[in-house]
Structures are given as C-alpha cells and as structure tokens.
CSV table of C-alpha atoms in Angstrom, one decimal:
chain,number,residue,atom,x,y,z
A,1,LYS,CA,0.0,0.0,0.0
A,2,THR,CA,1.4,3.4,-0.9
A,3,TYR,CA,0.4,6.9,0.4
A,4,GLY,CA,1.0,9.2,-2.5
A,5,ILE,CA,3.9,9.4,-4.9
A,6,SER,CA,6.1,11.5,-2.7
A,7,LEU,CA,5.9,9.3,0.3
A,8,THR,CA,6.4,6.1,-1.8
A,9,ILE,CA,9.6,7.5,-3.3
A,10,LEU,CA,10.7,8.7,0.1
A,11,SER,CA,10.1,5.3,1.7
A,12,LEU,CA,12.1,3.6,-1.1
A,13,LEU,CA,15.0,6.1,-0.8
A,14,LEU,CA,15.1,5.5,3.0
A,15,GLY,CA,14.9,1.8,2.6
A,16,ARG,CA,12.0,1.9,5.1
A,17,VAL,CA,9.4,-0.4,3.4
A,18,TRP,CA,8.4,-2.4,6.5
A,19,SER,CA,5.9,-5.3,6.4
A,20,ASP,CA,6.0,-6.9,9.9
A,21,CYS,CA,4.1,-5.6,12.9
A,22,ILE,CA,6.0,-4.5,16.0
A,23,SER,CA,5.4,-6.2,19.4
A,24,ILE,CA,4.5,-4.2,22.4
A,25,SER,CA,7.7,-5.2,24.2
A,26,LYS,CA,9.8,-3.9,21.3
A,27,LEU,CA,7.7,-0.7,21.1
A,28,GLU,CA,8.4,-0.1,24.8
A,29,LYS,CA,12.1,-0.3,24.1
A,30,ARG,CA,11.9,2.2,21.3
A,31,VAL,CA,9.3,4.8,22.3
A,32,ASP,CA,11.5,6.8,24.8
A,33,ASN,CA,14.6,6.9,22.7
A,34,TRP,CA,13.9,10.4,21.4
A,35,VAL,CA,12.8,12.0,24.8
A,36,ASP,CA,14.7,15.2,25.7
A,37,ASP,CA,17.1,14.5,22.9
A,38,VAL,CA,15.6,14.8,19.4
A,39,PRO,CA,14.4,18.3,18.2
A,40,TYR,CA,11.2,18.8,16.2
A,41,SER,CA,11.8,19.0,12.4
A,42,HIS,CA,10.1,18.3,9.1
A,43,VAL,CA,13.5,17.4,7.7
A,44,ILE,CA,14.7,13.8,7.5
A,45,ASN,CA,17.1,13.1,10.3
A,46,HIS,CA,20.1,11.1,9.1
A,47,THR,CA,20.5,9.4,12.4
A,48,TRP,CA,16.9,8.3,12.7
A,49,GLY,CA,15.9,8.1,9.0
A,50,TYR,CA,12.6,9.9,9.4
A,51,PRO,CA,11.4,13.5,9.9
A,52,THR,CA,11.4,14.2,13.6
A,53,ASP,CA,7.9,15.7,13.7
A,54,CYS,CA,4.9,14.0,15.3
A,55,SER,CA,4.1,11.5,12.6
A,56,GLY,CA,7.8,10.8,11.9
A,57,PHE,CA,8.3,9.9,15.5
A,58,VAL,CA,5.3,7.5,15.6
A,59,SER,CA,6.3,5.9,12.3
A,60,TRP,CA,9.8,5.4,13.4
A,61,ALA,CA,8.8,3.9,16.8
A,62,LEU,CA,6.4,1.5,14.9
A,63,LYS,CA,9.1,0.7,12.3
A,64,THR,CA,6.5,1.3,9.6
A,65,ASP,CA,6.5,3.3,6.4
A,66,LEU,CA,6.3,7.0,6.9
A,67,LYS,CA,2.7,8.1,7.3
A,68,LYS,CA,1.2,11.5,8.0
A,69,ALA,CA,-0.6,12.1,11.3
A,70,PHE,CA,-4.1,12.1,9.7
A,71,GLU,CA,-3.5,8.8,8.0
A,72,TYR,CA,-3.4,7.1,11.4
A,73,GLY,CA,-7.0,8.2,11.8
A,74,ALA,CA,-8.1,6.0,8.9
A,75,ASP,CA,-9.9,2.7,9.4
A,76,GLU,CA,-7.1,1.1,7.4
A,77,HIS,CA,-4.6,1.8,10.2
A,78,SER,CA,-6.6,2.1,13.5
A,79,THR,CA,-9.9,1.5,15.3
A,80,SER,CA,-11.6,4.2,17.4
A,81,ILE,CA,-11.9,3.3,21.1
A,82,GLU,CA,-13.2,5.0,24.3
A,83,VAL,CA,-10.6,7.3,25.8
A,84,GLU,CA,-11.0,5.5,29.2
A,85,ASP,CA,-9.9,2.2,27.5
A,86,MET,CA,-6.6,3.5,26.3
A,87,HIS,CA,-3.5,1.6,27.2
A,88,PHE,CA,0.2,1.6,26.2
A,89,GLY,CA,0.7,1.6,22.4
A,90,ASP,CA,-2.6,3.4,21.7
A,91,VAL,CA,-2.4,6.8,20.0
A,92,ALA,CA,-4.3,10.1,20.2
A,93,VAL,CA,-5.0,11.6,16.8
A,94,HIS,CA,-6.0,15.2,15.9
A,95,VAL,CA,-7.4,15.8,12.4
A,96,PHE,CA,-8.2,19.3,11.1
A,97,ASP,CA,-8.0,21.7,8.1
A,98,LYS,CA,-5.6,24.6,7.9
A,99,ASN,CA,-8.0,26.7,9.9
A,100,GLY,CA,-8.2,24.2,12.7
A,101,HIS,CA,-11.8,23.1,11.8
A,102,ASP,CA,-13.3,19.8,10.6
A,103,CYS,CA,-12.4,19.4,7.0
A,104,ASP,CA,-14.0,18.0,3.9
A,105,VAL,CA,-12.4,17.1,0.5
A,106,ASP,CA,-14.7,19.7,-1.2
A,107,ASP,CA,-12.8,22.4,0.7
A,108,PHE,CA,-9.8,21.8,-1.5
A,109,PRO,CA,-9.1,22.9,-5.1
A,110,PRO,CA,-9.5,20.6,-8.2
A,111,SER,CA,-5.7,20.1,-8.3
A,112,THR,CA,-5.9,18.0,-5.2
A,113,LYS,CA,-5.2,14.4,-6.1
A,114,ASP,CA,-4.4,11.1,-4.3
A,115,GLY,CA,-4.4,12.7,-0.9
A,116,PHE,CA,-2.1,15.6,-1.7
A,117,GLN,CA,-2.6,19.2,-2.9
A,118,ASN,CA,-0.1,20.3,-5.5
A,119,THR,CA,1.6,23.7,-4.9
A,120,THR,CA,4.4,25.4,-6.7
A,121,SER,CA,7.1,23.9,-4.4
A,122,LEU,CA,5.7,21.5,-1.9
A,123,ASN,CA,3.3,18.6,-1.6
A,124,ILE,CA,1.1,19.7,1.3
A,125,PRO,CA,-1.2,17.1,2.9
A,126,GLU,CA,-4.9,17.6,2.2
A,127,ILE,CA,-5.6,17.3,5.9
A,128,SER,CA,-3.5,18.5,8.8
A,129,GLY,CA,-3.0,16.5,11.9
A,130,HIS,CA,-1.2,15.6,15.1
A,131,ILE,CA,-0.5,12.3,16.9
A,132,TYR,CA,1.2,11.0,20.0
A,133,PHE,CA,1.5,7.8,22.0
A,134,PHE,CA,-0.4,7.1,25.1
A,135,ASP,CA,1.7,5.5,27.9
A,136,HIS,CA,-0.2,5.1,31.1
A,137,TRP,CA,-2.8,6.8,33.3
A,138,ASN,CA,-1.6,9.4,35.8
A,139,ASP,CA,-4.6,9.0,38.2
A,140,ALA,CA,-7.2,6.5,39.2
A,141,GLU,CA,-10.0,8.7,37.9
A,142,LYS,CA,-8.4,8.7,34.4
A,143,LYS,CA,-8.4,12.4,34.0
A,144,GLN,CA,-4.8,12.7,33.0
A,145,PHE,CA,-2.2,10.4,31.4
A,146,TRP,CA,1.4,10.3,30.4
A,147,ALA,CA,2.3,10.5,26.7
A,148,TYR,CA,5.3,10.5,24.3
A,149,GLU,CA,5.1,13.3,21.8
A,150,SER,CA,7.1,15.3,19.2
A,151,SER,CA,5.6,18.8,18.9
A,152,SER,CA,6.6,22.4,18.4
A,153,THR,CA,3.6,23.8,20.2
A,154,GLN,CA,1.8,21.2,22.4
A,155,ASP,CA,2.7,21.4,26.1
A,156,GLN,CA,6.1,22.8,25.2
A,157,THR,CA,8.6,25.1,27.0
A,158,GLU,CA,8.7,28.8,26.6
A,159,GLU,CA,12.1,28.4,24.9
A,160,CYS,CA,10.5,26.1,22.4
A,161,LEU,CA,7.5,28.4,21.8
A,162,ASN,CA,9.9,31.3,21.1
A,163,ASP,CA,12.0,29.3,18.7
A,164,LYS,CA,11.8,31.0,15.3
A,165,GLY,CA,13.2,28.1,13.3
A,166,LEU,CA,11.2,27.6,10.1
A,167,ILE,CA,11.9,23.9,9.5
A,168,THR,CA,13.9,22.6,12.5
A,169,LYS,CA,13.2,23.9,16.0
A,170,TYR,CA,16.2,22.9,18.1
A,171,SER,CA,14.6,24.0,21.3
A,172,CYS,CA,11.5,21.8,20.8
A,173,LEU,CA,12.6,18.4,22.0
A,174,ASN,CA,10.6,15.2,21.9
A,175,HIS,CA,9.1,14.9,25.4
A,176,TYR,CA,7.3,12.7,27.9
A,177,VAL,CA,4.5,14.8,29.2
A,178,VAL,CA,1.2,14.7,31.2
A,179,LYS,CA,-1.9,15.2,29.1
A,180,ASP,CA,-5.5,16.1,30.0
A,181,VAL,CA,-8.1,13.6,28.9
A,182,LYS,CA,-10.4,16.4,27.8
A,183,GLU,CA,-8.1,17.1,24.9
A,184,VAL,CA,-8.6,13.6,23.4
A,185,LYS,CA,-12.3,13.6,24.1
A,186,LYS,CA,-12.6,16.8,22.1
A,187,TRP,CA,-10.7,15.2,19.3
A,188,GLN,CA,-13.1,12.3,19.3
A,189,LYS,CA,-15.6,14.5,17.5
A,190,GLU,CA,-13.3,15.3,14.6
A,191,LYS,CA,-13.9,13.9,11.1
A,192,CYS,CA,-12.3,14.9,7.8
A,193,LYS,CA,-12.7,13.4,4.4
A,194,SER,CA,-9.7,12.1,2.5
A,195,LYS,CA,-9.7,11.2,-1.2
A,196,GLU,CA,-7.6,8.2,-0.5
A,197,TYR,CA,-9.1,6.9,2.8
A,198,GLY,CA,-12.6,8.3,2.9
A,199,TYR,CA,-13.3,9.7,6.3
A,200,VAL,CA,-10.5,9.8,8.9
A,201,THR,CA,-11.4,10.6,12.5
A,202,GLY,CA,-9.7,11.9,15.5
A,203,GLY,CA,-9.5,10.8,19.1
A,204,ALA,CA,-8.4,7.7,20.9
A,205,LYS,CA,-7.1,5.0,18.5
A,206,ARG,CA,-6.0,1.4,18.8
A,207,LEU,CA,-3.6,0.7,16.0
A,208,ASN,CA,-4.4,-2.3,13.7
A,209,SER,CA,-2.6,-5.6,14.0
A,210,ASP,CA,-0.5,-4.9,10.9
A,211,LEU,CA,1.2,-2.1,12.9
A,212,ILE,CA,1.2,-3.5,16.5
A,213,CYS,CA,1.1,-7.3,16.8
A,214,GLU,CA,-2.0,-8.7,18.6
A,215,ASN,CA,0.1,-11.4,20.3
A,216,GLU,CA,3.8,-11.4,21.1
C-alpha cells in the first residue's frame, strides 16, 4: 500500500518499506529513545531516518513506512476506542483543516489528487493533523495520562514556543508529558474526508494488527 507518490519515493530512498508488525515489548524499548534529545523537524534526520515531527516519531517507533498524522486516523490503520480504554501503544489523533476546523475534500481545489494538494514547491497534505503515543494513566479517575510526543507547540517550554526556526526547532525536544483527557475527548468529535481513505477521524485510537502485533 502506498500513500501518494512523494511518500512512496521517500520510503524507497530511505529503505523503510516495512511489512511486519511490532510487538508491544519492542515498542516499549523504542518509544522513549527520542525523549529530551531529538528536536522537532520536518527534515529527515540522518540518524533516525525519518522526519522528527509527530508523525515521523510515531512511524519510526512503529518501524513502519512514513505516514502523515491524519493517516493514522483512517480505518485502514486504526480503530476508534473509548478514551478510558486507552493503554500503552494506543495513540491520540487530531485531524483538522488549515484553519483548525473539521475538513472535507470539497474544501480543496480541483488540483488535489491522491491525498495531496499540489503547490508550486511542496506537496502539502490535504488534511493537517497531530499524533502522539499514550503511555499510562496518571490517576485512578483517568483524568490525566502520560504521553510520548514530538511537537513544536503542544505542552512545550517557553524556549520552544519562542524558537523561530522555520523547518527545524532545536529548542523543541521530543518529550514525555502529562496530558489532560479532555483534549482527546474533544478530538473524538473530529472527522475529515480524505480522497484516499474516505473519512478519517480523531480521538483515541488502537492501531491495527499490521502495525502492532496482537500477540507477542
């Protein structure tokens, strides 16, 4: 399965055409490798072999082909679950248009094709998104939880928020952070229409067995 011409070529160049799912135990060993060390960037990092943004981090940890954040909200890659049922390895997905609203394929110009909108210099995803890994609950009432995340804005330091880097933000390190469950519940209501996947949705997601093995 490919996800647009640019991502297919990128995967081949990187030699990152994975086919096997990853076990939970292997994911546990990988997921914290970037914490407090790897800065946020849309550029492919030569050490890690992926962009070090939110979706690059998740794709690297899963040892899967590079996917955009919104793609993890497709039925092809995940199943929606109740927020209270989240456990390690689940992800929180945020899908939105460039204005931060629910989006529909009709909002994009006719040049949009195969999940990407052509511009003069870049292939920009038809849908914007954000994604991070759930780790464990922080309280018995399940109001907060710990998460692994790459972001230039979410729950970041003042130094990061003031970083003016356009592509790489060296002050915005991957972090292990406490999240409020209200955020994910809000994302549960999101739905955007993709030309390749049909509707993709936000919120709490359990990744399909081709990404995380059902049995170790």
